Coordinates of C-alpha atoms in Angstrom, one line a residue:
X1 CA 61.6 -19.9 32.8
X2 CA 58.7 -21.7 34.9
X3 CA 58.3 -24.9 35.0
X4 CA 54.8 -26.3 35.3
X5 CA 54.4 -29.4 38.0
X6 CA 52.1 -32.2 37.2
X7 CA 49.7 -30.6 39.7
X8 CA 49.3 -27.1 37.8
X9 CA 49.6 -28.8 34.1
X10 CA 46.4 -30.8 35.2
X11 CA 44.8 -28.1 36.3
X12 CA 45.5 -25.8 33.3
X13 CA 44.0 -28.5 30.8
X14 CA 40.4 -29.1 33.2
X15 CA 40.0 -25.3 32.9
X16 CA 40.7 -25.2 29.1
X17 CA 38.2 -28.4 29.0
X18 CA 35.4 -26.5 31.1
X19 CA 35.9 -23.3 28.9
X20 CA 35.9 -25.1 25.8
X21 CA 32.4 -26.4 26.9
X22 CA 31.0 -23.2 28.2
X23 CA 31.9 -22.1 25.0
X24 CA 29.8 -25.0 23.0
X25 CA 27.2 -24.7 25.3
X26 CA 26.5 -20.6 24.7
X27 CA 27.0 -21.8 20.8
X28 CA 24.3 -24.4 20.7
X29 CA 21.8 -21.8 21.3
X30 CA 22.9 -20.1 18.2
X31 CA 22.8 -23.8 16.4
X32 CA 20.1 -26.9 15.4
X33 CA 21.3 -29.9 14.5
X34 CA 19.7 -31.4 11.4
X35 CA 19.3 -35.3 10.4
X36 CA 18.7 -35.9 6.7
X37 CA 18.1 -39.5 6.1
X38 CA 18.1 -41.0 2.6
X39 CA 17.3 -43.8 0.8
X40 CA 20.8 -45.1 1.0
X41 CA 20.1 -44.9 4.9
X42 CA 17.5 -46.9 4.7
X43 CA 18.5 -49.7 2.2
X44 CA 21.7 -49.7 4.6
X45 CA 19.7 -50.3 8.4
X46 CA 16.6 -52.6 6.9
X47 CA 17.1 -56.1 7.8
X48 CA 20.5 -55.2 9.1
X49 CA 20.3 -53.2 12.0
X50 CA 16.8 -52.8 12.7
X51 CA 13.4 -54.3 10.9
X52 CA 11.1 -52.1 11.8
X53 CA 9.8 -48.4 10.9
X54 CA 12.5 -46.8 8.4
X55 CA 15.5 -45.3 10.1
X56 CA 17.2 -44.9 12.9
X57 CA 18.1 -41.1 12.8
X58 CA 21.2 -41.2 15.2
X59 CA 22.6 -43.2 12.4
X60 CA 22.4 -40.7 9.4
X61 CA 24.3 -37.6 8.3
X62 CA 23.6 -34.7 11.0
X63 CA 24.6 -31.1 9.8
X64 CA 25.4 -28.2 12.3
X65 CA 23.3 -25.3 11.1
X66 CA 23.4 -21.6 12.5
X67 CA 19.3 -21.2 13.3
X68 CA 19.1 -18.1 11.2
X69 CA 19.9 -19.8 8.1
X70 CA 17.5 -19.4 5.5
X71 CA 16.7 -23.1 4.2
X72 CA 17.1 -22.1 1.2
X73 CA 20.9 -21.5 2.0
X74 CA 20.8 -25.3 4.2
X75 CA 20.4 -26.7 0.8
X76 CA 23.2 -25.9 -0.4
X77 CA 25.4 -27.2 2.0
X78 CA 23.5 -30.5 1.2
X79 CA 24.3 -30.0 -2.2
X80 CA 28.0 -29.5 -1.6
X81 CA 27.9 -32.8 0.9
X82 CA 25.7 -35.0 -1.2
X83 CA 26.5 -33.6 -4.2
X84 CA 22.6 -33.7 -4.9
X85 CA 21.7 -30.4 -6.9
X86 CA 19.3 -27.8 -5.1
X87 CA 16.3 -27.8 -7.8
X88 CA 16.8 -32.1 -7.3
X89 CA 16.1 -32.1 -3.7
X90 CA 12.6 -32.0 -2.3
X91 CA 12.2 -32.8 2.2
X92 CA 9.6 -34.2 4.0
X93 CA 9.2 -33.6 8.0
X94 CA 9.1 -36.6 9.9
X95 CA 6.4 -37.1 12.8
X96 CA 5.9 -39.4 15.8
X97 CA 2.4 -40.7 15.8
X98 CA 0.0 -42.2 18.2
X99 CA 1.2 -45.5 18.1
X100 CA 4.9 -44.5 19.0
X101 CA 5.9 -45.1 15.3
X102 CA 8.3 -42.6 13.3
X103 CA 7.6 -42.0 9.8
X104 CA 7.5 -38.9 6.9
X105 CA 4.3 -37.0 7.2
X106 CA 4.4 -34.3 4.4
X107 CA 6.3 -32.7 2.1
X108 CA 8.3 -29.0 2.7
X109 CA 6.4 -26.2 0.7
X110 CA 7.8 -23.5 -1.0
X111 CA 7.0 -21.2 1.9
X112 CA 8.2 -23.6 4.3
X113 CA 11.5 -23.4 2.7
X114 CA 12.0 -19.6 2.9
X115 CA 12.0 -19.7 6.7
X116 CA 15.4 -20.2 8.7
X117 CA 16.4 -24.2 10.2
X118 CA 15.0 -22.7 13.5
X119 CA 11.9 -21.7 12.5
X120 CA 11.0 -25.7 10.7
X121 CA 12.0 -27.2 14.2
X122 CA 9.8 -29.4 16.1
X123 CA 8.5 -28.2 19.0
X124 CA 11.4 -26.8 21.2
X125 CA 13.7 -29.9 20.3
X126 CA 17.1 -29.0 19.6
X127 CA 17.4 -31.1 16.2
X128 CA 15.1 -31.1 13.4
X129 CA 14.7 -34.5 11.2
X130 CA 13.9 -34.6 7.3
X131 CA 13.8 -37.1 4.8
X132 CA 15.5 -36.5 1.5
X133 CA 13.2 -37.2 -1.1
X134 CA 15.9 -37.9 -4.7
X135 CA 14.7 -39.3 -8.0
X136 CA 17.2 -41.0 -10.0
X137 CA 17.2 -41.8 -13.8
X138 CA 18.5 -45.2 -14.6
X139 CA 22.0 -44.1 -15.1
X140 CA 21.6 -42.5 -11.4
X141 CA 21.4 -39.3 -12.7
X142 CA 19.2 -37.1 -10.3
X143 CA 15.9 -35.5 -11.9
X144 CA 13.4 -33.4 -10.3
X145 CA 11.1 -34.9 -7.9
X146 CA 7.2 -35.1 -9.4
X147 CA 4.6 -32.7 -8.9
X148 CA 3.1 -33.7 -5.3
X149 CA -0.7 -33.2 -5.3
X150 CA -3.2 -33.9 -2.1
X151 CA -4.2 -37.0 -4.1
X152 CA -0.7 -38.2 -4.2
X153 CA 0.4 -40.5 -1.0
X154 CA 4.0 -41.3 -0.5
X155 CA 4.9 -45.3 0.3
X156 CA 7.6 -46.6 1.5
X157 CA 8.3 -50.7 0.3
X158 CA 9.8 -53.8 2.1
X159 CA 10.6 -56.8 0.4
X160 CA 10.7 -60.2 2.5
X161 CA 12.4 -63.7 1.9
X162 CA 10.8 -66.3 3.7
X163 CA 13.0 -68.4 2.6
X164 CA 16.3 -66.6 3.4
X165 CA 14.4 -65.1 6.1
X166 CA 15.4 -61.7 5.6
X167 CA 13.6 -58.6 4.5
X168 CA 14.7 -55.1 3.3
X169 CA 14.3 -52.2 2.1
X170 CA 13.2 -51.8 -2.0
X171 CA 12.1 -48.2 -2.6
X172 CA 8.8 -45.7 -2.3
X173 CA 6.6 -44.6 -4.6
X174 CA 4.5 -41.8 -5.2
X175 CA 0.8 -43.5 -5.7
X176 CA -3.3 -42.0 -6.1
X177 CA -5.1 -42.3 -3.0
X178 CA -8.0 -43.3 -5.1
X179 CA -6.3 -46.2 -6.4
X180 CA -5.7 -49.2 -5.5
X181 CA -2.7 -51.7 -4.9
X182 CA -3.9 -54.2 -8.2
X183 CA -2.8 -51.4 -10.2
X184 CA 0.8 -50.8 -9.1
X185 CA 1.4 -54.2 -8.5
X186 CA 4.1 -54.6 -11.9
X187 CA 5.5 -51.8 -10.5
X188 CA 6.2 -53.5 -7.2
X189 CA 7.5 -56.5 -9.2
X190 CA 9.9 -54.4 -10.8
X191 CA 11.3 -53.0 -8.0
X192 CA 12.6 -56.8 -6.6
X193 CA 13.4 -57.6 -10.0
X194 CA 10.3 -60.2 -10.2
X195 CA 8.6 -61.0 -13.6
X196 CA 5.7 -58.4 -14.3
X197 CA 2.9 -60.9 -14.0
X198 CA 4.6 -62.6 -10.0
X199 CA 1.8 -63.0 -7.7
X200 CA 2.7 -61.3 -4.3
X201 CA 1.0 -60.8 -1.1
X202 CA 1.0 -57.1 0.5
X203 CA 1.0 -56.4 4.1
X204 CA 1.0 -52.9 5.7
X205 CA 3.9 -52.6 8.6
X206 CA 1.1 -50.5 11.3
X207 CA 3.1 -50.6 14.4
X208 CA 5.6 -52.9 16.6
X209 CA 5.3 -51.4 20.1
X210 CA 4.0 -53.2 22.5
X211 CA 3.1 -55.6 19.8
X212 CA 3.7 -55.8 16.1
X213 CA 0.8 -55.3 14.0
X214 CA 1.2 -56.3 10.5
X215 CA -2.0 -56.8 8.8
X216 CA -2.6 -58.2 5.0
X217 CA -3.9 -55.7 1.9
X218 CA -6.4 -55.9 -0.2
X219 CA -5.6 -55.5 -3.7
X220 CA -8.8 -54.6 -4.5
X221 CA -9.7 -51.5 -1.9
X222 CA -8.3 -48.2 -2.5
X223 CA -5.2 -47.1 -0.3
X224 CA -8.2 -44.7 0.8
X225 CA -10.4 -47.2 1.3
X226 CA -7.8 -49.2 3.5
X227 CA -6.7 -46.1 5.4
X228 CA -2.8 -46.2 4.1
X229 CA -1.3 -42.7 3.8
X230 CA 2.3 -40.6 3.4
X231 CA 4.8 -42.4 5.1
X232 CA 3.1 -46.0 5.4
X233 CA 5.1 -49.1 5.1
X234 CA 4.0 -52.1 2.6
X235 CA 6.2 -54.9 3.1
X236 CA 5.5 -57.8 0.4
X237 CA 6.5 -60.9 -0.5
X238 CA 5.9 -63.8 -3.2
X239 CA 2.9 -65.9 -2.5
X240 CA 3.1 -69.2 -1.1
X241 CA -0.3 -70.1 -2.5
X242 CA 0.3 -73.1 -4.6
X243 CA 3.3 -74.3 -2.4
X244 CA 3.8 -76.3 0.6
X245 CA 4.0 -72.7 3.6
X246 CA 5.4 -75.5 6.3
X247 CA 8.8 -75.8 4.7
X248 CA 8.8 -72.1 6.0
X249 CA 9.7 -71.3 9.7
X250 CA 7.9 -68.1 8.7
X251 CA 5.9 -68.3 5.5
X252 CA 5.1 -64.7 5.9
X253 CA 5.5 -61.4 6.7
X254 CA 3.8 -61.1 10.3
X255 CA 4.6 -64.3 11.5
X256 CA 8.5 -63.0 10.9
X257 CA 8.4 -59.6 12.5
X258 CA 6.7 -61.3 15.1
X259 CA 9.8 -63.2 16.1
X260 CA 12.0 -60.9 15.3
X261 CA 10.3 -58.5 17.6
X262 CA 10.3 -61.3 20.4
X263 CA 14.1 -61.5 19.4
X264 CA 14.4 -58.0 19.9
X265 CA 13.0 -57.7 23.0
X266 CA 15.3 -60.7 24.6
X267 CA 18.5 -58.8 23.1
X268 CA 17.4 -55.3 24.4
X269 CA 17.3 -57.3 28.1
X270 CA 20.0 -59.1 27.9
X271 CA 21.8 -55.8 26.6
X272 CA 20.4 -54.1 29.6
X273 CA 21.4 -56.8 31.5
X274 CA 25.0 -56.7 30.6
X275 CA 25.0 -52.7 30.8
X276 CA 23.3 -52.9 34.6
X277 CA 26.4 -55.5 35.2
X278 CA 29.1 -52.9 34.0
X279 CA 27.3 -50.5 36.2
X280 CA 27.2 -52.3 38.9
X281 CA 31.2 -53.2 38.4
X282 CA 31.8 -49.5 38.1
X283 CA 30.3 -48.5 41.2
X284 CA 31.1 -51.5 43.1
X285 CA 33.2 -49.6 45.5
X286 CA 30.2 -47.6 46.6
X287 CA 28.0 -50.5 47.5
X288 CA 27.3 -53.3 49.7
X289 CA 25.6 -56.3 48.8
X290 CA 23.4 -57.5 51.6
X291 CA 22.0 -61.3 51.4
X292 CA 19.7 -61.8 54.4
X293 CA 18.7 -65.5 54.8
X294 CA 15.0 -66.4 56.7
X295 CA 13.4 -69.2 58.0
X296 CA 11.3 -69.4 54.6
X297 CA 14.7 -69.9 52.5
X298 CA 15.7 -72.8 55.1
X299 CA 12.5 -74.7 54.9
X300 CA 12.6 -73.9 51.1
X301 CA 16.4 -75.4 50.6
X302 CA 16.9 -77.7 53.2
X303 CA 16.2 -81.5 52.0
X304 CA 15.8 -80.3 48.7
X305 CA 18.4 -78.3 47.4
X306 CA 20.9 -78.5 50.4
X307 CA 21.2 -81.3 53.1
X308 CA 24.2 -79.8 54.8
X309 CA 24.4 -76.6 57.1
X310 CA 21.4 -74.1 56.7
X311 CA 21.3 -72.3 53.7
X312 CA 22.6 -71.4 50.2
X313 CA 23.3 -67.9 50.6
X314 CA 23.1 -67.1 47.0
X315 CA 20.0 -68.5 46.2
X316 CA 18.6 -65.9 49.3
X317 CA 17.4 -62.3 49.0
X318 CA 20.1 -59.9 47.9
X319 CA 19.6 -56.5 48.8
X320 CA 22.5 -53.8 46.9
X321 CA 22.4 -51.4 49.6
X322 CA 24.9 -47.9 49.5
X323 CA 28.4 -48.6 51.8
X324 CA 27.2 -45.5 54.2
X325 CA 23.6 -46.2 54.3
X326 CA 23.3 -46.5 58.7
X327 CA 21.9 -49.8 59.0
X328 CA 19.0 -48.1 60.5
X329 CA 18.0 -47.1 57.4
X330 CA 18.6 -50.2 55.9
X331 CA 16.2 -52.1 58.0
X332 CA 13.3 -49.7 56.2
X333 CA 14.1 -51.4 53.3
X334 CA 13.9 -54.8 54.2
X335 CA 10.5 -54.1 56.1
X336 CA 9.0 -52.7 52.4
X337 CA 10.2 -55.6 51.2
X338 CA 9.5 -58.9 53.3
X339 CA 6.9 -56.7 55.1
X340 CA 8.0 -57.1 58.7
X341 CA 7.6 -54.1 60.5
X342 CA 11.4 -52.6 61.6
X343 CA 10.4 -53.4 65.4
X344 CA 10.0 -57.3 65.0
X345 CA 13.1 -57.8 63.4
X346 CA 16.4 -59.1 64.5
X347 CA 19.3 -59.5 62.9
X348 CA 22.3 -62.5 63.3
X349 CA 25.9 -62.5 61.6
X350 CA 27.6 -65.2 60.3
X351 CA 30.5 -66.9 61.0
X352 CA 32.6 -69.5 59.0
X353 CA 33.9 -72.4 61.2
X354 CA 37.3 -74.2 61.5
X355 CA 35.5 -77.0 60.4
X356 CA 34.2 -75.5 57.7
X357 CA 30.9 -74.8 58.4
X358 CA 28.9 -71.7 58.4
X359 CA 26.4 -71.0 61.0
X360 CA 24.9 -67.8 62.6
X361 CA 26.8 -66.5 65.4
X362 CA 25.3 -63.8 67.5
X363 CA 22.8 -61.2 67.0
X364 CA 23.5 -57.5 66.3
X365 CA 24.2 -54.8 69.2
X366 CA 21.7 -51.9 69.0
X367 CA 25.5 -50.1 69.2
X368 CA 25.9 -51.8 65.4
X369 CA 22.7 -50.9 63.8
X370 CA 23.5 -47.2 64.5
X371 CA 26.8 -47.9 62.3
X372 CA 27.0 -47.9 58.5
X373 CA 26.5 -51.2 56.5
X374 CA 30.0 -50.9 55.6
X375 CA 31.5 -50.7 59.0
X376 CA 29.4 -53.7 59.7
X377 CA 30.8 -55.4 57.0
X378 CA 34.1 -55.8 58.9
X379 CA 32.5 -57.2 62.0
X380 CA 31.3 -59.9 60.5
X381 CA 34.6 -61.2 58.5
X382 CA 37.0 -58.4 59.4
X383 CA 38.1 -58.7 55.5
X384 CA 37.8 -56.9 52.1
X385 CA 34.2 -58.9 52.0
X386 CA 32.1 -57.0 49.5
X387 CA 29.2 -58.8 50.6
X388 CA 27.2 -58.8 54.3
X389 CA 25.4 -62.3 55.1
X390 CA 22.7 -62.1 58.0
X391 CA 20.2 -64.0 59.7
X392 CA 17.0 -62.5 60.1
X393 CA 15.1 -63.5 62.9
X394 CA 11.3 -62.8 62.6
X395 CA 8.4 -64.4 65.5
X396 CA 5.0 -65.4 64.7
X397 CA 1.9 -65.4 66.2
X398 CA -0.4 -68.6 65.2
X399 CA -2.1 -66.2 63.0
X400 CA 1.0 -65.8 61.5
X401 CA 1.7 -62.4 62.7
X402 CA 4.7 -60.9 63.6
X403 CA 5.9 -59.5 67.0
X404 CA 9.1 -58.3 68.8
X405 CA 11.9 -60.6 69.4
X406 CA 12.1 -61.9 72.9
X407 CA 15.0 -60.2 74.9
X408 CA 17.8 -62.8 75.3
X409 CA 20.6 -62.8 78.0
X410 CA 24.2 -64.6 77.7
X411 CA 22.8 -67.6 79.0
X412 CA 20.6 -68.6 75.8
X413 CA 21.6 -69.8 72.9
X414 CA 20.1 -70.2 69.5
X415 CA 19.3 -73.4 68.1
X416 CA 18.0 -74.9 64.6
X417 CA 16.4 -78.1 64.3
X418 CA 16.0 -80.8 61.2
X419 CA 13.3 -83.4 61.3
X420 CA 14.6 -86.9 59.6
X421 CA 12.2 -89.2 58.7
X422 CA 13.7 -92.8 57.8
X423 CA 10.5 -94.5 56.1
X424 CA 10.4 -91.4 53.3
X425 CA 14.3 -91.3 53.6
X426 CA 13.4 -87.5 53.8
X427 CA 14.7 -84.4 56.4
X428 CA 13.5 -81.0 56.6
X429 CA 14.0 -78.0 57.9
X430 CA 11.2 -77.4 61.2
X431 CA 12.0 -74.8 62.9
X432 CA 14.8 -73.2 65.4
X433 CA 14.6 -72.1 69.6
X434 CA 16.1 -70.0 72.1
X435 CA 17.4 -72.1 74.9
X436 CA 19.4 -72.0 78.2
X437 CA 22.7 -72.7 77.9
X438 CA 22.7 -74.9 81.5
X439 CA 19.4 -76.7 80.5
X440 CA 18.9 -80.0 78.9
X441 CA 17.5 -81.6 75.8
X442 CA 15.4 -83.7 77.9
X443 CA 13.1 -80.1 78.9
X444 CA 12.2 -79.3 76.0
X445 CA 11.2 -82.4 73.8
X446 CA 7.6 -81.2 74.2
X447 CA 8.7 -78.7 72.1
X448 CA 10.8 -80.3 69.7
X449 CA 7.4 -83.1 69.1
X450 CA 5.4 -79.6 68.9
X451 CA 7.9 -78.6 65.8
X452 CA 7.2 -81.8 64.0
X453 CA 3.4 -82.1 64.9
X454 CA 4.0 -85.2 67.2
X455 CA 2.2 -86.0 70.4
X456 CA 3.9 -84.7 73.4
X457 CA 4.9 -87.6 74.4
X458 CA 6.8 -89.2 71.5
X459 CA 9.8 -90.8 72.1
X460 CA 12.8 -88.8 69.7
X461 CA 16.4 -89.0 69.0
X462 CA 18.6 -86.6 68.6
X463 CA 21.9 -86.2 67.1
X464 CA 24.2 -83.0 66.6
X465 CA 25.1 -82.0 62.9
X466 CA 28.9 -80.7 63.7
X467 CA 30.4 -81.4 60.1
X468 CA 30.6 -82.5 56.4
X469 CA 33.9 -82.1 55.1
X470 CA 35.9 -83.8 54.6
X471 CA 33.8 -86.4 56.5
X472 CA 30.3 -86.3 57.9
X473 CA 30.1 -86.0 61.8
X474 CA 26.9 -86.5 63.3
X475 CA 26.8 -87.6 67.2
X476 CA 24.3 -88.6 69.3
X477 CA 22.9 -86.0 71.6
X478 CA 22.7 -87.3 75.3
X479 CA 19.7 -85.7 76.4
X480 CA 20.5 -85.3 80.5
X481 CA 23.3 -83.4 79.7
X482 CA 23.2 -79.8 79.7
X483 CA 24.0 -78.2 75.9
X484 CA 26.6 -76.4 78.0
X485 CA 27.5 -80.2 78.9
X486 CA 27.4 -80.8 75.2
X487 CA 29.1 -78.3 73.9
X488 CA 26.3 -76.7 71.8
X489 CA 25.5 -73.3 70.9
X490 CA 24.4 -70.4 69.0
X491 CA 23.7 -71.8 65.5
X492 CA 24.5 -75.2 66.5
X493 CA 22.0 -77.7 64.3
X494 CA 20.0 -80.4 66.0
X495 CA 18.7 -83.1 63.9
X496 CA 15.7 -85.6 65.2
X497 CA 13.6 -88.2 64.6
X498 CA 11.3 -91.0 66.0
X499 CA 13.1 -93.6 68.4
X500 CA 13.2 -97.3 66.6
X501 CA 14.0 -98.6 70.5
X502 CA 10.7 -100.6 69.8
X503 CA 10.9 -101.2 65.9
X504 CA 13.1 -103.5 63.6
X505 CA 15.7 -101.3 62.2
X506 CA 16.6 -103.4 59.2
X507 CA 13.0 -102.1 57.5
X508 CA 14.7 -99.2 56.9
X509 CA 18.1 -98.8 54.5
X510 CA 19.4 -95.5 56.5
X511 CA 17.5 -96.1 60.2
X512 CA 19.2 -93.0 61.6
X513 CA 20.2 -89.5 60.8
X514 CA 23.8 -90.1 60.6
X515 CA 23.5 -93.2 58.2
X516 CA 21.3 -90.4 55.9
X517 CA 23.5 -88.1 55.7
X518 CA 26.5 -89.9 55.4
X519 CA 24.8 -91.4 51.9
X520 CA 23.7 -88.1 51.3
X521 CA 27.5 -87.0 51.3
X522 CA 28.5 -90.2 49.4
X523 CA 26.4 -89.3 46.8
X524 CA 27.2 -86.1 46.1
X525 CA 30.7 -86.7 46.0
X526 CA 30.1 -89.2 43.2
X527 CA 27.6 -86.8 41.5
X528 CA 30.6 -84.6 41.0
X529 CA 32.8 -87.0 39.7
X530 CA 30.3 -88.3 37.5
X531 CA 27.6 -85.8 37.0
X532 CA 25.2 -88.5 34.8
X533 CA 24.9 -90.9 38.2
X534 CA 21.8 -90.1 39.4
X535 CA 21.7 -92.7 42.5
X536 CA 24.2 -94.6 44.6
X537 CA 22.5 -98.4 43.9
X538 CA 23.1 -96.9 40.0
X539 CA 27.1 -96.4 40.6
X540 CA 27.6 -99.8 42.4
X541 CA 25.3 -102.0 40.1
X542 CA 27.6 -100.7 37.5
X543 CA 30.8 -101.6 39.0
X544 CA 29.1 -105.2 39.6

């Protein structure tokens, strides 16, 4: 006796799997599929599952017919199923129309019905739809349908509820083009179980895609006359004419599908939403999610929606990019997107300090961007980081054009610089340079004045922004030592202002940059302990 491993058991049921599908597959050109929907179907979906056209077909009884089958025969089978006699049963062929909605356009003839299921297919689709068509005496016995004419129309009927707010499905009728809606009105009544004499408004249901178009019916003007034909929907309701139509959230018809249209649409997004989530969690191993921060989201977040460090990394542009994309390649995408040309841009990784804080840390080797975004991915964090944070470093022109990074040597270092301004009790984000590591402050306030828009010759502070947790740490910057001397580099931040040497410094209630910040920390740590203070004087005036 043989016994199967694990290996060869596995193996053995994936080949009886693929067979068993080859097999289906070389049927199914032997078969149709065939959806009957009914008038049970579509008191069931109405105003339950959807509220607009009739039916949704993936919903309603689906038979597996050889293609050769004489219709004739089908109806049989529909017999046995629905236990709806043969000479009781009369099918209409559905049809898409211009406006993207799905209804019954005409009745199956006699000739019609002595062709096989393949022959009444539409088109070269694989499934044919019909609607079963089943009178029923009031005990629920089944009698044969009425003689159809080319004067007779079929209508289908929706009742609304304005205020239950619901609507449904009541019943068709067979009606005389030349006739008009006045004269079928106690019939209408009588299908909601309304007094013969209820006054009711009438709206035809003419399409819902982009918009819904529902528009009122004239009693008066022959279905003709108001171009309503086999398969159109009436939806109706009681008037509101002698009462108060605001007590209503929607007093009628159109103003309902309307909303629940709108309704529709926000489901169907969030749906998608949650679907493209799943997805995304599925394939997760696959991909890389790329945020790369710029010097727009730093003058966009700093003073306003940060104060600390540079950036909010997930309030940045997220890019979901494939794990063996080369980074190369990768690049492309960000130039279609921010529109900076693959040649101007350079790239900075991240870094997390002991203290807490998270600053850029060195550029990219031209050896990395050869290298997939995954293997880049352990560079920059050497974890199990699912995510790749970067800086991207773009230069402009004063016309605001881009051009190639200037080549940088060991001896520069990257800098980013906050302006403070005590009088608005404001600081922003202004701007960042390259500089040598073995110069000083002092040789380059020109350019830090430039950054703000002062005259070169302003007198400025500056301090160093080294931390914020627990505790701020803000120092002043001596400007005749080296940044060597200072112990600053790449993605160190430099905060500045105007000197008060000359001015009274009580004006102001935070003079300097570390004072700001510091009350800026203060505050925030109250605003999460008590997320309804909205300002330090607020907290303490309480406590008074």
């Amino acid at each position: 006796m043989t016994l199967l491993t694990p290996h060869l058991i596995t193996l053995k049921k994936e080949q009886k799997e693929k067979e068993q599908k080859r097999k289906e597959k070389v049927e199914d050109r032997h078969y149709t599929i065939i959806k009957v929907a009914r008038d049970e179907d579509l008191a069931e979906q109405i105003g339950k599952e959807m509220y607009f056209d009739l039916v949704d077909h993936d919903k309603v009884h689906a038979f597996h017919i050889q293609k050769q089958m004489p219709f004739t025969q089908f109806k049989d089978v529909v017999a046995k199923v629905f236990r709806i006699p043969v000479q009781f049963q009369r099918y209409w062929l559905w049809a898409k129309r211009q406006n993207h909605t799905y209804r019954p356009d005409r009745a199956l003839t006699v000739q019609d019905e002595v062709q096989s299921v393949g022959q009444l297919r539409e088109g070269n689709t694989a499934e044919l739809k019909l609607f079963l068509e089943v009178e029923l005496c009031l005990d629920l016995r089944p009698f044969p349908p009425p003689e159809k004419t080319k004067e007779d129309i079929l209508l289908f009927f929706k009742f609304y509820d304005p205020l239950k707010e619901k609507i449904r499905y009541v019943g068709r009728l067979l009606v005389k083009e030349s006739g008009k809606p006045l004269e079928i009105l106690t019939k209408i009544n009588e299908m909601v179980g309304f007094s013969p004499d209820e006054k009711i408004e009438l709206f035809e249901e003419i399409k819902f895609e982009p918009n819904v178009m529902c528009k009122r019916i004239d009693s008066k003007r022959s279905f003709r006359d108001c171009e309503i034909g086999d398969g159109d929907i009436i939806c109706f309701q009681k008037s509101l004419q002698n009462q108060c139509s605001e007590q209503y959230r929607f007093p009628q018809v159109p103003s309902f599908l309307e909303y629940m249209h709108s309704l529709q649409i926000k489901l169907n997004k969030e749906q998608e939403e949650q679907e493209q989530k799943k997805k995304e969690k599925a394939e997760a191993h696959l991909y890389k999610i790329i945020k790369v921060a710029r010097d727009e989201d730093l003058g966009e977040q700093i003073g306003k929606e940060i104060y600390f460090d540079l950036v909010d990394h997930n309030k940045v542009h997220s890019f979901r990019i494939r794990k063996q994309m080369p980074f190369t390649q990768f690049k492309e995408e960000v130039a279609k997107e921010f529109g900076i040309p693959v040649q101007f841009q350079r790239y900075w990784l991240w870094a997390k300090r002991q203290n807490h804080t998270y600053r850029p840390i060195r550029p990219l080797t031209a050896q990395e961007e050869i290298q997939s975004v995954d293997q880049l991915r352990e560079v920059s964090d050497k974890g199990n980081s699912a995510e790749l944070k970067l800086f991207l470093e773009v230069d402009l022109c004063l016309d605001m054009r881009p051009f190639a990074p200037p080549g940088t040597t060991k001896e520069e270092i990257l800098l980013f610089f906050k302006l403070y301004d005590p009088l608005k009790e404001k600081i922003r984000y202004v701007g960042r340079l390259f500089v040598k590591g073995s110069g000083t402050p002092l040789e380059m306030l020109t350019k830090l004045n430039e950054l703000a828009g002062f005259s070169p010759d302003e007198e400025i502070e500056l301090f160093e922004e080294i931390k914020f947790e627990p505790n701020v740490m803000c120092e002043h910057i001596d400007s005749t030592l080296s940044f060597r001397g200072s112990q600053l580099g790449d993605g160190d931040i430099i905060c500045f202002q105007k000197s008060l040497r000359n001015q009274d410094s009580d004006q102001y209630r935070f003079p300097e940059v570390p004072l700001f910040l510091e009350y800026v920390h203060d505050l925030q740590v109250i605003k999460d302990r008590f997320p309804r203070i909205q300002s330090l004087e607020t907290y303490f005036q309480g406590r008074k």
